[in-house]
Short mmCIF file of C-alpha atoms and ligand atoms in Angstrom, two decimals:
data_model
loop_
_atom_site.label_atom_id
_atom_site.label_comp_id
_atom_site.label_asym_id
_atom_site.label_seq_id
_atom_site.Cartn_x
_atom_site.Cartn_y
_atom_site.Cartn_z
CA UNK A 1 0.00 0.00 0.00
CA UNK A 2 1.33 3.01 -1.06
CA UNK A 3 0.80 6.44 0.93
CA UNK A 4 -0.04 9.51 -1.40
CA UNK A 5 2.18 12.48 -0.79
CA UNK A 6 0.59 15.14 0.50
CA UNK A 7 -0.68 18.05 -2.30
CA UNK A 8 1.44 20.84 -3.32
CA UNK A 9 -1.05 23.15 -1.83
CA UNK A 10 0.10 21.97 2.03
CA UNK A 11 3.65 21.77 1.18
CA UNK A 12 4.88 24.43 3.03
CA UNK A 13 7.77 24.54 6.03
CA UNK A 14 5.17 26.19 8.67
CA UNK A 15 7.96 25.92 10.62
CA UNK A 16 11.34 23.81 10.11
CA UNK A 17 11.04 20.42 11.33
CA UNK A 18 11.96 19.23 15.14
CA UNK A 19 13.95 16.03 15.01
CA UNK A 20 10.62 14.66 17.24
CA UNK A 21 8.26 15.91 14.63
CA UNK A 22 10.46 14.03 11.70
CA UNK A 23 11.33 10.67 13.56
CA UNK A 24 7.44 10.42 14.22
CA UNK A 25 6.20 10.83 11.05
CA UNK A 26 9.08 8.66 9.38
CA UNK A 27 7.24 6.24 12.18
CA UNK A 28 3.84 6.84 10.63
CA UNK A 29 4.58 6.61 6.90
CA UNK A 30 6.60 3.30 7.78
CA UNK A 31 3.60 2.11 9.08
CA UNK A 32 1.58 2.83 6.25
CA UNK A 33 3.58 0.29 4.41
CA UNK A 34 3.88 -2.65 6.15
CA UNK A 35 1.40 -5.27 8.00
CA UNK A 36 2.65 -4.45 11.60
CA UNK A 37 0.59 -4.56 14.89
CA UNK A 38 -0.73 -1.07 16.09
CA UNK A 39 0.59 -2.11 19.30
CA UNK A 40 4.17 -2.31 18.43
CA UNK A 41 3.74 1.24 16.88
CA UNK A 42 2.44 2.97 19.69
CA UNK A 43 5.29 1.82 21.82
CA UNK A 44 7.60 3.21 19.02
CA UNK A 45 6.14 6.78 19.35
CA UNK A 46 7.35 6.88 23.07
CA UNK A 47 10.93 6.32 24.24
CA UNK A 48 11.54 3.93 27.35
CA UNK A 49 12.84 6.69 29.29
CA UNK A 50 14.36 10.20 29.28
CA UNK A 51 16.98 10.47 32.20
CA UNK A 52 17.71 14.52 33.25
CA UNK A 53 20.50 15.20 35.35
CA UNK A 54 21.91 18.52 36.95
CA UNK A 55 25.69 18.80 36.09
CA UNK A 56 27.42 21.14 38.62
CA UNK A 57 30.98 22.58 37.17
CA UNK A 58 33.54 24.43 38.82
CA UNK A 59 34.58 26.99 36.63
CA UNK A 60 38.41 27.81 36.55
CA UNK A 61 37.86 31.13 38.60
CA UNK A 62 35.80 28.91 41.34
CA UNK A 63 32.57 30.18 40.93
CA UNK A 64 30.32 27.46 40.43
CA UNK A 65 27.73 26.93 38.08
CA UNK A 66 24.92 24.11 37.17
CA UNK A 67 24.22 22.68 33.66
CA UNK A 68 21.00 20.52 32.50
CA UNK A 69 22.30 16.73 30.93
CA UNK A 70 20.02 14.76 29.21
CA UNK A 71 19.92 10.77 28.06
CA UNK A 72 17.26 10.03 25.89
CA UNK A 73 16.76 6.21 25.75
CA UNK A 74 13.82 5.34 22.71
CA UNK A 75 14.02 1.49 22.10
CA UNK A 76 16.55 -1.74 22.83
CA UNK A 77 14.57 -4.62 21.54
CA UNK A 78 17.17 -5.54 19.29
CA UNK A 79 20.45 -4.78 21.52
CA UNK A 80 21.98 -1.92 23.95
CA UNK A 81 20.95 2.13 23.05
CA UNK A 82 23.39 3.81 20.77
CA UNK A 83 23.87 7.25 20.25
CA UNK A 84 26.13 10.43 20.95
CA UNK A 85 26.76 13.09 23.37
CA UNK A 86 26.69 16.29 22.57
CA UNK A 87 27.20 19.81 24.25
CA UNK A 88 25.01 22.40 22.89
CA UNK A 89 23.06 25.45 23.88
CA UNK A 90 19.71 24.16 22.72
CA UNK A 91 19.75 20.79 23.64
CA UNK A 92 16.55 19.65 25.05
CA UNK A 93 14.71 16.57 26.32
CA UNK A 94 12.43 17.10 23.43
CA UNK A 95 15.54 17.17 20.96
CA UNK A 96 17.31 13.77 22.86
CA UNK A 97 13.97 12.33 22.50
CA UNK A 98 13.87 12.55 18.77
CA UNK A 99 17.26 12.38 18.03
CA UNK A 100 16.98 8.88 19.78
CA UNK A 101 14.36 7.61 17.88
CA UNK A 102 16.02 8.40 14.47
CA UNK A 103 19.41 6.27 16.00
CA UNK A 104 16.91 3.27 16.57
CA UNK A 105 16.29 3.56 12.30
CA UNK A 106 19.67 4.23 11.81
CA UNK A 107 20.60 1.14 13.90
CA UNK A 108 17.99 -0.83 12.34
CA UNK A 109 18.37 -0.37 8.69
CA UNK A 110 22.03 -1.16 9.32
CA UNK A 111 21.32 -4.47 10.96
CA UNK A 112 23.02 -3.68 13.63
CA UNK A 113 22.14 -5.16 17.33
CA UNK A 114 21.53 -1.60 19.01
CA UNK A 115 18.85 0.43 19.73
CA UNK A 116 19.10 4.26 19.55
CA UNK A 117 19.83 5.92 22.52
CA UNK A 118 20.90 10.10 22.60
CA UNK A 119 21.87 12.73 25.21
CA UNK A 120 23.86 16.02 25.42
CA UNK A 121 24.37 18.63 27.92
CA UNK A 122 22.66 22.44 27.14
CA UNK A 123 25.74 24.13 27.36
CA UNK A 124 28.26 26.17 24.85
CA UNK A 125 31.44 24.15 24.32
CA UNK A 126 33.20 27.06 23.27
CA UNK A 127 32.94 28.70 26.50
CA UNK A 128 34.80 26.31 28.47
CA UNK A 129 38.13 26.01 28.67
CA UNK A 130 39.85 21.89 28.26
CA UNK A 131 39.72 21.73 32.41
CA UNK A 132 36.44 22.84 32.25
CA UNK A 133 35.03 20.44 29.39
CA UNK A 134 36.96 17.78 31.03
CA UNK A 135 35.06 18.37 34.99
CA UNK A 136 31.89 18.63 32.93
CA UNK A 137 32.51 15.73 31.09
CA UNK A 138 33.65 13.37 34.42
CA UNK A 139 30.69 14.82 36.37
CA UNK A 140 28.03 14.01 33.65
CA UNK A 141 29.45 10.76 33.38
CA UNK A 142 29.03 9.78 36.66
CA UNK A 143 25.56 11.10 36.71
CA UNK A 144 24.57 9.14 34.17
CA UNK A 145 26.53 5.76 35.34
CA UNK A 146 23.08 4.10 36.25
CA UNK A 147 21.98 4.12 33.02
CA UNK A 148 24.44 3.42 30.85
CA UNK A 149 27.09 0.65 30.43
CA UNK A 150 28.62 -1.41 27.48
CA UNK A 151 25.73 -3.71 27.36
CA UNK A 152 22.72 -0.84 28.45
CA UNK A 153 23.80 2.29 26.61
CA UNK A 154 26.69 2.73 24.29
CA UNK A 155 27.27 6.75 24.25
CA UNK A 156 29.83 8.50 21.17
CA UNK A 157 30.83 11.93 19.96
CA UNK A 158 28.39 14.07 18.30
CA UNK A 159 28.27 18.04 18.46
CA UNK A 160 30.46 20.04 20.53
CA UNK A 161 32.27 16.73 21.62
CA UNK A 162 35.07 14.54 20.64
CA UNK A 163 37.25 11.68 20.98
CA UNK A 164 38.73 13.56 24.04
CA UNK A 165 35.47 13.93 25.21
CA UNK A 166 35.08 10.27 24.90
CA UNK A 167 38.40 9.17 26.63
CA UNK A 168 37.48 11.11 29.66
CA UNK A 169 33.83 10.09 29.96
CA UNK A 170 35.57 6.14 29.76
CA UNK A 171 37.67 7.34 32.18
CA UNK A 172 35.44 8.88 34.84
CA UNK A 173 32.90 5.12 34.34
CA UNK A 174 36.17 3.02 34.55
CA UNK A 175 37.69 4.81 37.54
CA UNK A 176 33.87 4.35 39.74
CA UNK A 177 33.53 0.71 38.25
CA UNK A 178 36.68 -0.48 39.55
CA UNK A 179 38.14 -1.50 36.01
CA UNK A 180 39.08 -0.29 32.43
CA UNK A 181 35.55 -0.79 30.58
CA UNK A 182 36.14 0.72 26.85
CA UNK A 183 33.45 -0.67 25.67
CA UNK A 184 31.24 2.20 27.68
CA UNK A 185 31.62 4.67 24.54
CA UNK A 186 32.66 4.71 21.20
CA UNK A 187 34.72 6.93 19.39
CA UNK A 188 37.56 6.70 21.52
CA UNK A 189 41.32 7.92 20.50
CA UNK A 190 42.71 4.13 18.69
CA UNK A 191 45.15 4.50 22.00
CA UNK A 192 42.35 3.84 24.22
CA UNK A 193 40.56 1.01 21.92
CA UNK A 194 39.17 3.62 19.86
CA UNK A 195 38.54 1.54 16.08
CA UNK A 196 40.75 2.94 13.53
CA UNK A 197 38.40 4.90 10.89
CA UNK A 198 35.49 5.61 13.18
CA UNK A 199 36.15 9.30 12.12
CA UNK A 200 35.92 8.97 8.39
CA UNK A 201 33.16 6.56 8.71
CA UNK A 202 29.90 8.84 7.59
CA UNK A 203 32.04 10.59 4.83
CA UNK A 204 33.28 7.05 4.07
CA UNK A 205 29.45 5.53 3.84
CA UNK A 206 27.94 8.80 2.15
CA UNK A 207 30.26 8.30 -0.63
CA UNK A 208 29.44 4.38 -1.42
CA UNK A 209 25.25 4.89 -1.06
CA UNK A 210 26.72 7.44 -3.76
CA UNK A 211 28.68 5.07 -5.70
CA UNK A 212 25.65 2.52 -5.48
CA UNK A 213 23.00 5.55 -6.77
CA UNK A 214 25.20 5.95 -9.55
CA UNK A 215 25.41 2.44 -10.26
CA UNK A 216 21.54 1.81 -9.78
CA UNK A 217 20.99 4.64 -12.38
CA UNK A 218 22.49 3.09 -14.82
CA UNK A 219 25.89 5.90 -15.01
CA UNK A 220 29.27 5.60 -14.26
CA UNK A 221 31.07 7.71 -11.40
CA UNK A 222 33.67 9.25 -13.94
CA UNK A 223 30.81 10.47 -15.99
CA UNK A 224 29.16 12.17 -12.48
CA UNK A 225 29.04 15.72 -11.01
CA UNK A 226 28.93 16.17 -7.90
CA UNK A 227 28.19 19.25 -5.38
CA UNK A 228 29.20 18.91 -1.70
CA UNK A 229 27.65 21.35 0.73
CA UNK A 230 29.83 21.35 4.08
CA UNK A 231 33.39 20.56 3.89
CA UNK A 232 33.84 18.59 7.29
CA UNK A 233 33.97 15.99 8.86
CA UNK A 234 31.17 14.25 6.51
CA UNK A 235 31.79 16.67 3.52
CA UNK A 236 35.33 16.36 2.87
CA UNK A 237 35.55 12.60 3.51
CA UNK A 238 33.13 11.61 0.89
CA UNK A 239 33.89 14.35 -1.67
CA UNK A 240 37.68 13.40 -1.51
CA UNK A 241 36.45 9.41 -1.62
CA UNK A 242 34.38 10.19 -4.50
CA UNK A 243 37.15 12.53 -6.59
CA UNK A 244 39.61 9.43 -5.89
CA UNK A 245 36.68 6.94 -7.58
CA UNK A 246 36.67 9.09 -10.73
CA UNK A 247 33.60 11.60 -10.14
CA UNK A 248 34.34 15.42 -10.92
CA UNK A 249 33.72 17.29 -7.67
CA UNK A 250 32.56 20.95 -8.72
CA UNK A 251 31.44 22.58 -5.69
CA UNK A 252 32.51 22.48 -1.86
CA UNK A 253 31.20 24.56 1.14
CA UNK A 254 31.75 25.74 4.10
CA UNK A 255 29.43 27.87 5.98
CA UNK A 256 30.67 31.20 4.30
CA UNK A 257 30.48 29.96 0.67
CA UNK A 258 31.52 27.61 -1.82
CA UNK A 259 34.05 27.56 -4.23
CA UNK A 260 33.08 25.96 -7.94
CA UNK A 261 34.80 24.95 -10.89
CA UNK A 262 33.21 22.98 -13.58
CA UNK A 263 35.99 21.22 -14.69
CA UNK A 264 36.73 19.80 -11.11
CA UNK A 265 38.28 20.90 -8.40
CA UNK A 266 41.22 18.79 -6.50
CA UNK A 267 39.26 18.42 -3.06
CA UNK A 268 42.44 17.55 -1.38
CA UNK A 269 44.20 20.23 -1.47
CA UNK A 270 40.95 21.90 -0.10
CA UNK A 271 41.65 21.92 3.96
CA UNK A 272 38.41 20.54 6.16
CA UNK A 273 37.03 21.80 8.83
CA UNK A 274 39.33 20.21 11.33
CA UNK A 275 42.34 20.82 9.66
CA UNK A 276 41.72 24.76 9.17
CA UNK A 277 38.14 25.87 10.13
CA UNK A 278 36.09 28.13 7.47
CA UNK A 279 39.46 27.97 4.93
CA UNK A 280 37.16 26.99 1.95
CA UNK A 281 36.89 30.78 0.50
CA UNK A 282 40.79 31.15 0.61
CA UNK A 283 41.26 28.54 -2.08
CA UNK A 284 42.30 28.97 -5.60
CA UNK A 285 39.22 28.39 -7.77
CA UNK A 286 37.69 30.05 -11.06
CA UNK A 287 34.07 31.58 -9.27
CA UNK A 288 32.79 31.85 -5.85
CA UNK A 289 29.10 31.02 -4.74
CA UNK A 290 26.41 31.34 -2.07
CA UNK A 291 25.64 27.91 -0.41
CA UNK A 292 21.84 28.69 -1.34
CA UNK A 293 23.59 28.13 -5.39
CA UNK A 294 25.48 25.17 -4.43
CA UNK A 295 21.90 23.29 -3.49
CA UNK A 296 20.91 24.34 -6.80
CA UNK A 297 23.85 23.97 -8.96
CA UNK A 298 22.84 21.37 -12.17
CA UNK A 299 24.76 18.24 -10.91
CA UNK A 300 23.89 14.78 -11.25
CA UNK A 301 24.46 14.74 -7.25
CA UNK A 302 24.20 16.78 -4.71
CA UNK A 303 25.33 16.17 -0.93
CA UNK A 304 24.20 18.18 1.52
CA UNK A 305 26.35 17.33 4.16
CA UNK A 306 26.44 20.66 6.38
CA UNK A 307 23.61 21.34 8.58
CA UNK A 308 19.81 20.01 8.97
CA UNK A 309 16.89 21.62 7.07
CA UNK A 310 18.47 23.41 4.16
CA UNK A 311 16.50 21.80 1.36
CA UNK A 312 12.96 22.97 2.40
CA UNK A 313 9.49 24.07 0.43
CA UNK A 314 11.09 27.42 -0.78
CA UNK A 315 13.94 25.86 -2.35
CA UNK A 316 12.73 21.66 -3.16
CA UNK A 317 11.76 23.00 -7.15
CA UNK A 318 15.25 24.71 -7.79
CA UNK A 319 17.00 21.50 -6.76
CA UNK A 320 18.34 20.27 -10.31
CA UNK A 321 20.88 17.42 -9.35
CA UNK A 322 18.92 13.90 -10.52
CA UNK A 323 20.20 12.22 -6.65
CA UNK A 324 20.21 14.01 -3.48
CA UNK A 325 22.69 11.73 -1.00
CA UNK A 326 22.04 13.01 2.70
CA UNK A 327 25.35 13.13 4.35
CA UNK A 328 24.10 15.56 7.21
CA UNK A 329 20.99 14.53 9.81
CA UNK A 330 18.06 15.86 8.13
CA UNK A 331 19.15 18.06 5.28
CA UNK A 332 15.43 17.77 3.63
CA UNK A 333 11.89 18.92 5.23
CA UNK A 334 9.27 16.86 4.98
CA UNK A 335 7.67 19.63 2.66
CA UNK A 336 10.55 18.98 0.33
CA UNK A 337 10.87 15.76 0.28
CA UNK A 338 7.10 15.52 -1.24
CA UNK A 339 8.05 17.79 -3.91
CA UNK A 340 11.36 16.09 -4.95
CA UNK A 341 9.32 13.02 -4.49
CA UNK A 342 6.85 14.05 -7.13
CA UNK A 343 9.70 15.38 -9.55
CA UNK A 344 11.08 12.07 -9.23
CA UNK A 345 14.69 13.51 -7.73
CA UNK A 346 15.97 10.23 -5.63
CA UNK A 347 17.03 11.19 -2.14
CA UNK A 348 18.78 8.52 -0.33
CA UNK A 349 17.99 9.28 3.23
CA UNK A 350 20.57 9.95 6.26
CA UNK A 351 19.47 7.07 8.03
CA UNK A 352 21.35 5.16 5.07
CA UNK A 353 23.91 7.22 3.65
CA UNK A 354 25.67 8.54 6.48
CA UNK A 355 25.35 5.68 8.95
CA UNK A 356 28.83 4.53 8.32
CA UNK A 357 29.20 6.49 11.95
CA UNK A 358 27.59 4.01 14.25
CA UNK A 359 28.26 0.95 11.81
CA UNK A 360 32.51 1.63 12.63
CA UNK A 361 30.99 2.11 16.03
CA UNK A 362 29.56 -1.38 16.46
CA UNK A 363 32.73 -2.42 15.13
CA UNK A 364 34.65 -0.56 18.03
CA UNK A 365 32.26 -1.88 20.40
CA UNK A 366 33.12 -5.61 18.98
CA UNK A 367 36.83 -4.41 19.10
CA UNK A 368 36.52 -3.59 22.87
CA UNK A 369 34.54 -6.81 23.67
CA UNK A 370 37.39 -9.35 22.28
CA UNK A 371 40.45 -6.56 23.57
CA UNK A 372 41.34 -6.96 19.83
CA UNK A 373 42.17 -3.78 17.45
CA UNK A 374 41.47 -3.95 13.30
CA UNK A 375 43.37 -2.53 10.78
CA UNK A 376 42.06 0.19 8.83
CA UNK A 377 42.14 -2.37 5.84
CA UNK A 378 39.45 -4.47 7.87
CA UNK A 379 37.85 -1.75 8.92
CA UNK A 380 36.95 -0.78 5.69
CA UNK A 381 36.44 -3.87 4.01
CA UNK A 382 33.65 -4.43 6.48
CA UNK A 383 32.26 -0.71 6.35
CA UNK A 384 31.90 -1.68 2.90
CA UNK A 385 30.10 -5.15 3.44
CA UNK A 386 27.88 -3.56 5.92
CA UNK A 387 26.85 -0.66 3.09
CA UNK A 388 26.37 -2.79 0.43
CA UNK A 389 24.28 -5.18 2.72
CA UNK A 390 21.93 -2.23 3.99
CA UNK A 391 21.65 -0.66 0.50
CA UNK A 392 20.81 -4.56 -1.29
CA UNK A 393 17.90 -4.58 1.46
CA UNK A 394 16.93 -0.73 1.04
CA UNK A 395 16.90 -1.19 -2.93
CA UNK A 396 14.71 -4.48 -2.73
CA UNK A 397 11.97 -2.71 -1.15
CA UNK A 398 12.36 0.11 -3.34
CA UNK A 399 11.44 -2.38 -6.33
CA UNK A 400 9.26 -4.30 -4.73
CA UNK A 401 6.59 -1.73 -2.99
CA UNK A 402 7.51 1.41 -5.51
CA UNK A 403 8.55 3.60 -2.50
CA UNK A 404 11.09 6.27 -2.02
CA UNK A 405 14.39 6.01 -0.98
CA UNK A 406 13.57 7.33 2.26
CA UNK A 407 10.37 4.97 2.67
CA UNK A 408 11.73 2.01 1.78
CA UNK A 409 14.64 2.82 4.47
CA UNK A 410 12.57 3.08 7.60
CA UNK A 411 10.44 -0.11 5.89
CA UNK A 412 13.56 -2.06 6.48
CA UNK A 413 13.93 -0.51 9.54
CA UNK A 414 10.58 -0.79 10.89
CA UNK A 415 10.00 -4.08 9.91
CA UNK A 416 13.06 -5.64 11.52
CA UNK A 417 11.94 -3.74 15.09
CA UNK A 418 8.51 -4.89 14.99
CA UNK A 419 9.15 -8.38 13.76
CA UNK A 420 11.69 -8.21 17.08
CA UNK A 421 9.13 -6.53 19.48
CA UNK A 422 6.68 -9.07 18.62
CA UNK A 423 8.68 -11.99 19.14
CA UNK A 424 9.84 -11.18 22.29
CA UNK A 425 6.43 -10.10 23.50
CA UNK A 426 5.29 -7.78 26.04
CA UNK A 427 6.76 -7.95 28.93
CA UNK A 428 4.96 -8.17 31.71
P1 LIG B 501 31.78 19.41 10.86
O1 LIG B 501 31.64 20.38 11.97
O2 LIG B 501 33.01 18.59 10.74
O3 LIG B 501 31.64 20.21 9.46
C1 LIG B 501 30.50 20.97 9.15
C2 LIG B 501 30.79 21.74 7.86
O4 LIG B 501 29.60 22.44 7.48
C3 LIG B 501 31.88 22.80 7.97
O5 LIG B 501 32.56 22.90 6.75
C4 LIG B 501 31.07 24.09 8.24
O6 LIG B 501 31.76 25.27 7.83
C5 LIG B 501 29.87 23.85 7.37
N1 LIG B 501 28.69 24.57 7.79
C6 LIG B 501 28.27 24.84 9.06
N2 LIG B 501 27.11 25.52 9.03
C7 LIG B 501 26.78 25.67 7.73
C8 LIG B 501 25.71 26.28 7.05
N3 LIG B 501 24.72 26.90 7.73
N4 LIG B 501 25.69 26.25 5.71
C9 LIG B 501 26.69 25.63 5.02
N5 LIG B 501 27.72 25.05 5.59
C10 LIG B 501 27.77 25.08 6.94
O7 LIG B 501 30.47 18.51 10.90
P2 LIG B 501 30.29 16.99 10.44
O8 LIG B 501 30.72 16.10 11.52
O9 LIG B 501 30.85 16.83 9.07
O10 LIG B 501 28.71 16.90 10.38
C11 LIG B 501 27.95 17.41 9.30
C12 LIG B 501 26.56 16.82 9.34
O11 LIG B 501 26.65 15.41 9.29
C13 LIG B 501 25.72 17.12 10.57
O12 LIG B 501 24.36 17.17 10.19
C14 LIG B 501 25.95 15.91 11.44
O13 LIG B 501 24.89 15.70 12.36
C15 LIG B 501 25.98 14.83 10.40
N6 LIG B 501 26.64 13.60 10.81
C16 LIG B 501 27.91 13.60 11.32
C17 LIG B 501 28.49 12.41 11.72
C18 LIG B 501 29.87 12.38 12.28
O14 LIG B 501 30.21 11.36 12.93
N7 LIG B 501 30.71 13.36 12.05
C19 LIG B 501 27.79 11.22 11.61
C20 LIG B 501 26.51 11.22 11.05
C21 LIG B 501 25.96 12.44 10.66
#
């Protein structure tokens, strides 16, 4: 049964979606597709809890001051919550909440034995100093030690924290448990039994769902445009993946502008975010454009891979690239995604494309398990394996119902949660 998008009439951003607001409709339209017990649905719309936590800090001058943390825990039918940490102004329970729910796709479409699990302090990184982050950090950690541990709740990086962030959180659960437990988060420094290419990971994934898109539409990468909005982490990963596989890269971003050159432009030579922040402008290239033109520029693909909510009602009919690959969270409104829907522009959803994140997670969290480091080699080998396995399942239902991209993704998703909630039953 397939759902009809909603008319152009209502297809307007009233306001830009919540990450609740998404991961609950994604829920609905899901449902719309497959034969699954109302039941199992309505427990999907609610996460099993939402932990809060006050987070005193000592600032360096001694003055004292107390933070709001968060742990948003949605679903673990199928194995421990998984998601990051991150320190940010506006997080909220609200935000946790539906940030969690979107891991448990993620998680799901992947295969992998997790459940999605999110959390973050409200708080501006940038105004604490390394002592600071690093009392916050140890303090929030033990706050949250009840509810999380390597086989309950797997935190990782996410925005406004890091591997360092990570080491110290380990740290601060190892020290109270009485024993080294690296399993407790993921994205760890390798040192530590961090897995070697967790960082590349979503860059790394973004650009095979691209390769595969490519593929599935009959074209060959060498013969491919491609516009990358966001040169960091995610951006500059896949774009420089992609330029190495053949495809002519003609536009990168970062959030002051893009650089573009038809003919191609040698993406790395172009420094990322991390290795010299907001350094996209400086480089040699023939024209300079808004990030608003990069969205539009007439590429076969286009990768927004900056921020949430850029492609929206205002903007969905100018979008001329044939494949939209989400390497950010929630690039596209639901508004937009009806329209590019109806002018048959393929979007291959985040929960796919840039899930290469928590897949090289898992694999860190196997790592830690059997004290036993990868090589990159394997690493990537089996990043690829997993991508290829998650895209087979996501392209079968494509065929086989007529969905979108994006439907058929929480479809795979969906199905394999509900065919594990009702197997296990309701306990009690
Ligand atoms: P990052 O901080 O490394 O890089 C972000 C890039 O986007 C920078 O080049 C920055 O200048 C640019 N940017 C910021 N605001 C912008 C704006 N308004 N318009 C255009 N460009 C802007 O971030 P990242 O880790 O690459 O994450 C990017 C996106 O991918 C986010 O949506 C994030 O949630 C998502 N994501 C990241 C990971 C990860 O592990 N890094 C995993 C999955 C998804």
């Amino acid at each position: 049964m397939t759902t009809t998008p909603p008319t152009r009439e209502t297809e307007t951003d009233d306001e830009l979606d919540s990450a609740l607001v998404t991961a609950r409709r994604q829920l609905e339209r899901a449902a719309a597709h497959i034969d699954v017990d109302p039941g199992v649905i309505e427990r999907l719309k609610h996460p099993t809890k939402v932990q809060q936590v006050s987070v005193p800090l000592e600032r360096d001058d001694g003055s004292v001051e107390v933070y709001t943390g968060y742990r948003a825990q949605h679903d673990d039918v199928r194995g421990p919550y998984k998601g990051g940490l991150r320190y940010h102004p506006e997080v909220t329970a609200e935000e946790c909440t539906g940030l969690s729910m979107w891991m448990t796709w993620k998680c799901a479409v992947m295969d992998l034995p997790f459940g999605g699990g999110k959390g973050g302090v409200a708080i501006d990184p940038k105004s604490l100093s390394s002592d600071e982050t690093e009392r916050l950090t140890r303090r929030f950690a033990e706050e949250l030690r009840d509810v999380v541990g390597p086989t309950k709740d797997v935190p990782a990086p996410d925005m406004g924290t890091d591997a360092q962030t990570m080491a110290w959180f380990m740290d601060a659960y190892s020290m109270q448990q009485g024993e080294t437990v690296p399993g407790i988060v993921t994205g760890k420094p390798p040192v530590i039994g961090g897995s070697y290419g967790r960082e590349e990971a979503p860059g790394r994934s973004t650009a095979i769902v691209t390769r595969e898109a490519v593929d599935y539409n009959g074209r060959d990468l060498s013969d491919t445009t491609v516009a990358v909005q966001g040169f960091g982490s995610v951006g500059a990963n896949a774009a420089r993946l992609l330029e190495d596989w053949g495809a002519t890269i003609v536009a990168v971003s970062d959030v002051n502008g893009a650089i573009y050159d038809p003919d191609g432009l040698s993406t790395h030579d172009v420094p990322t975010h991390e290795e010299e922040p907001e350094a996209v402008l400086e480089q040699d290239a023939p024209e300079t454009i808004t990030n608003e033109d990069v969205l539009e520029l007439d590429v076969d693909v286009l990768i927004p891979a900056a921020v949430g909510n850029v492609i929206t009602a205002d903007n969905a009919d100018a979008i001329a690239a044939d494949i939209v690959v989400e390497g950010a969270n929630g690039p596209t409104t639901f508004a937009a995604d009806s329209i590019l829907a109806e002018r048959d522009v393929q979007v291959i959803p985040d929960i796919l494309a840039n899930a290469g994140g928590v897949t090289v997670s898992y694999f860190e969290w196997l790592q830690d398990i059997n004290r036993r480091q990868w090589s990159l080699e394997r690493v990537n080998a089996e990043l690829e394996e997993h991508m290829l396995e998650a895209w087979n399942d996501v392209r079968a239902e494509v065929e086989a119902k007529d969905l979108t991209w994006r439907d058929a993704a929480y479809v795979v998703a969906l199905s394999r949660i509900a065919e594990a909630k009702a197997t296990r039953g309701l306990w009690p």
